[in-house]
Coordinates of C-alpha atoms in Angstrom, one line a residue:
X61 CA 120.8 109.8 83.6
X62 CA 120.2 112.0 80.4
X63 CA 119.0 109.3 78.6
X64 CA 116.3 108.6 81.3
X65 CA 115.6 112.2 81.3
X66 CA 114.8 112.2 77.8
X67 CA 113.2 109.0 77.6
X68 CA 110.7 110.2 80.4
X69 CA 109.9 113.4 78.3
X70 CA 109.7 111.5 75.0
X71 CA 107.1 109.5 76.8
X72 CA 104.8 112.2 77.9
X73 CA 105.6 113.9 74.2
X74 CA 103.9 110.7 72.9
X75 CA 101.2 110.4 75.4
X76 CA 103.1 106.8 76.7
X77 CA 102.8 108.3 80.1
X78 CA 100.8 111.7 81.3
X79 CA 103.5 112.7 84.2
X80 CA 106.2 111.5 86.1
X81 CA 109.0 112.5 88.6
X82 CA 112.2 110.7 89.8
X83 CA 112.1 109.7 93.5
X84 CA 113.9 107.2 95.6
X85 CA 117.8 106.7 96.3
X86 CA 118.3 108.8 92.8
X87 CA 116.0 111.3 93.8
X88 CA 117.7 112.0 97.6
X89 CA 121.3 112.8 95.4
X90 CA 120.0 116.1 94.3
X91 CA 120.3 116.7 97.9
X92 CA 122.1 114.8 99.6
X93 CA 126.1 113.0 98.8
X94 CA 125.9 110.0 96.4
X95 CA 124.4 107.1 98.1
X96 CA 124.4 103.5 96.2
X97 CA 121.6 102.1 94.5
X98 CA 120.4 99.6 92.3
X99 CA 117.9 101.4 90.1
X100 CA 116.4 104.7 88.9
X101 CA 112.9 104.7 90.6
X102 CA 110.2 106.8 89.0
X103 CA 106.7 107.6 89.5
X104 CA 104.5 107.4 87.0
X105 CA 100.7 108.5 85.9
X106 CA 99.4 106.5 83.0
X107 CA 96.7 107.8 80.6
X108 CA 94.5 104.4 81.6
X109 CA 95.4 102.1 84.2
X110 CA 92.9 99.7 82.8
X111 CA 93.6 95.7 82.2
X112 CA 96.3 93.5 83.8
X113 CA 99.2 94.9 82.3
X114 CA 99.4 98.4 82.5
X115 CA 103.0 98.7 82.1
X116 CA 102.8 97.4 78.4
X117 CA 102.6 100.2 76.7
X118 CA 106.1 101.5 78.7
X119 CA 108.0 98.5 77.8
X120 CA 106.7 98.7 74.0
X121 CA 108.1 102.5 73.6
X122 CA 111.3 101.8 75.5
X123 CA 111.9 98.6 73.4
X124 CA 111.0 100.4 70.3
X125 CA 114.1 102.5 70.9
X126 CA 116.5 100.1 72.0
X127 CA 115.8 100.1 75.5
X128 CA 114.8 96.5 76.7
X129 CA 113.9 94.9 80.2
X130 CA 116.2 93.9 82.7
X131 CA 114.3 92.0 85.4
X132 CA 111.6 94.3 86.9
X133 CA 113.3 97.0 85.3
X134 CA 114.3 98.4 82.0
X135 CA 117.5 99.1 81.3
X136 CA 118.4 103.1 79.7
X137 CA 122.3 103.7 79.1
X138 CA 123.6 102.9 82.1
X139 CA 120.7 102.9 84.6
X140 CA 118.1 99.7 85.4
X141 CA 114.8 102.3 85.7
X142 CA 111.5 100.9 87.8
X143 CA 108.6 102.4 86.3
X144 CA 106.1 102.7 89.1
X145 CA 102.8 104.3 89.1
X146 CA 101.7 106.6 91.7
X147 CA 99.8 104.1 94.0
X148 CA 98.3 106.4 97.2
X149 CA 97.3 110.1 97.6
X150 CA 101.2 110.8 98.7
X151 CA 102.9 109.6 95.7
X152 CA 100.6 111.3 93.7
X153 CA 100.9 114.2 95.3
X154 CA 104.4 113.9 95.3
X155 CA 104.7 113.5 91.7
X156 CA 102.6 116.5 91.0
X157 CA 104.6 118.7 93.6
X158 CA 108.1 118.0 92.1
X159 CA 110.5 120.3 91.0
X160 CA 111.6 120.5 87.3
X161 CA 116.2 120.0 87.4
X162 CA 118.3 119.7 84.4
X163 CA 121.0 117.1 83.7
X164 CA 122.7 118.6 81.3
X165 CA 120.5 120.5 79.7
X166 CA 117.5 117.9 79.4
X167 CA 114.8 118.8 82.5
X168 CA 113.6 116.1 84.4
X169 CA 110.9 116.3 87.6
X170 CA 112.1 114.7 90.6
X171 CA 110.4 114.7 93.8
X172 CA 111.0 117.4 96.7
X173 CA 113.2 116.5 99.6
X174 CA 109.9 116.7 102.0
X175 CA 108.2 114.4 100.2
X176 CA 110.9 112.0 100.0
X177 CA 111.0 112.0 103.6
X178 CA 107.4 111.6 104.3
X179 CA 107.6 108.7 101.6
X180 CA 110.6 107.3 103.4
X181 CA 108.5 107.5 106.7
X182 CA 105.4 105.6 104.8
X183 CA 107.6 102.7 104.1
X184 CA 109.3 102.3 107.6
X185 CA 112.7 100.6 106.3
X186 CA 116.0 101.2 108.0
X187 CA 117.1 102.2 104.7
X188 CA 114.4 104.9 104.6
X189 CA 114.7 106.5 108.4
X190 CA 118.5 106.8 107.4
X191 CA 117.4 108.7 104.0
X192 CA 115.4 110.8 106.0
X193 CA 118.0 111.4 108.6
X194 CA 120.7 112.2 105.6
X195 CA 117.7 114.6 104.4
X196 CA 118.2 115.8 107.8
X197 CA 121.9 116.9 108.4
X198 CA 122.5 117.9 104.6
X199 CA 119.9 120.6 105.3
X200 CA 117.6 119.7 102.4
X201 CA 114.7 120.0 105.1
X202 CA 113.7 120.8 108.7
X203 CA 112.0 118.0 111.2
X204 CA 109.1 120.8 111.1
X205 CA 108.3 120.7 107.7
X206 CA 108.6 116.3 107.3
X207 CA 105.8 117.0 110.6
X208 CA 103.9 119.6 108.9
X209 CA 103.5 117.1 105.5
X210 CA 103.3 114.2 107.5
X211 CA 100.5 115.1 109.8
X212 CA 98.5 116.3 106.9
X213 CA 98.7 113.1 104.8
X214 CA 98.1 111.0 108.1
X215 CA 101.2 110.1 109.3
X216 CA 101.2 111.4 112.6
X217 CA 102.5 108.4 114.6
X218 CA 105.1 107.2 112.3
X219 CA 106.6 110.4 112.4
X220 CA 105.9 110.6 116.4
X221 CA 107.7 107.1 116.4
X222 CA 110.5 108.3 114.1
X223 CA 111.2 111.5 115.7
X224 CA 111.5 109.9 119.2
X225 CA 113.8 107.4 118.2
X226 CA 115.9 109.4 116.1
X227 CA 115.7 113.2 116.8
X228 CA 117.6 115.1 119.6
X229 CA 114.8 117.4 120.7

């Protein structure tokens, strides 16, 4: 994961990318136990999102150092890494929220645990109620702040849904 970490600051260094944060299954293990994924999921702001392809100038840097594509992904060390811009007001807003961590010694920005959760909740899986319930019982958060966020981005019934169906109140 340093190598992603570096990447991703060589990238904004450059001007490839303008900001960027860690979220997903890699992001819940800064707060949670290891849980298995695929990939390394980050959010991305490009300079322009202009044209068809806006992921081309991403793969061009990352093949430029040795880093090449692996299916929807591109593959850095060990790690398959999606490269996903920030598509709605919550993933932006999550991206510009997150909190700066180091991996050893190299800082990378992953998303906080309440917005993971109020991501988690946007997307509705089964795989994302139980990373919001491990969110949960680790302690990285409290049902009142997921509500608090929740309600203000708009998702009131999905977390009225989720909270029902999976909360002892």
């Amino acid at each position: 994961m340093k190598d992603v970490a570096k990447l991703l600051n060589d990238m904004i260094a450059e001007g490839v990318i303008v900001e960027y944060a860690i979220f997903g299954a890699v992001a819940q293990m800064r707060y949670t136990e290891a849980v298995s994924t695929m990939d390394a999921a980050v959010l991305i702001a490009l300079p322009s999102q202009k044209g068809l392809d806006i992921l081309r100038p991403i793969y061009e840097f990352c093949a430029n150092r040795g880093w090449n594509p692996e299916g929807e992904a591109v593959r850095v060390g060990d790690w398959p890494v999606q490269f996903i811009p920030a598509f709605n007001p919550l993933t932006k807003e999550a991206m510009r929220q997150a909190d700066t961590a180091e991996i050893q010694g190299v800082p990378i920005r992953v998303v906080r645990a309440d917005y993971l959760a109020v991501i988690a909740l946007s997307v509705g899986r089964a795989k994302d109620f139980a990373r919001i319930l491990a969110l949960l019982e680790c302690d990285a958060l409290t049902p009142d702040e997921i509500a608090k966020l929740a309600i203000r981005l708009g998702l009131q019934p999905e977390w009225t849904a989720f909270s029902e169906k999976f909360l002892d109140e």
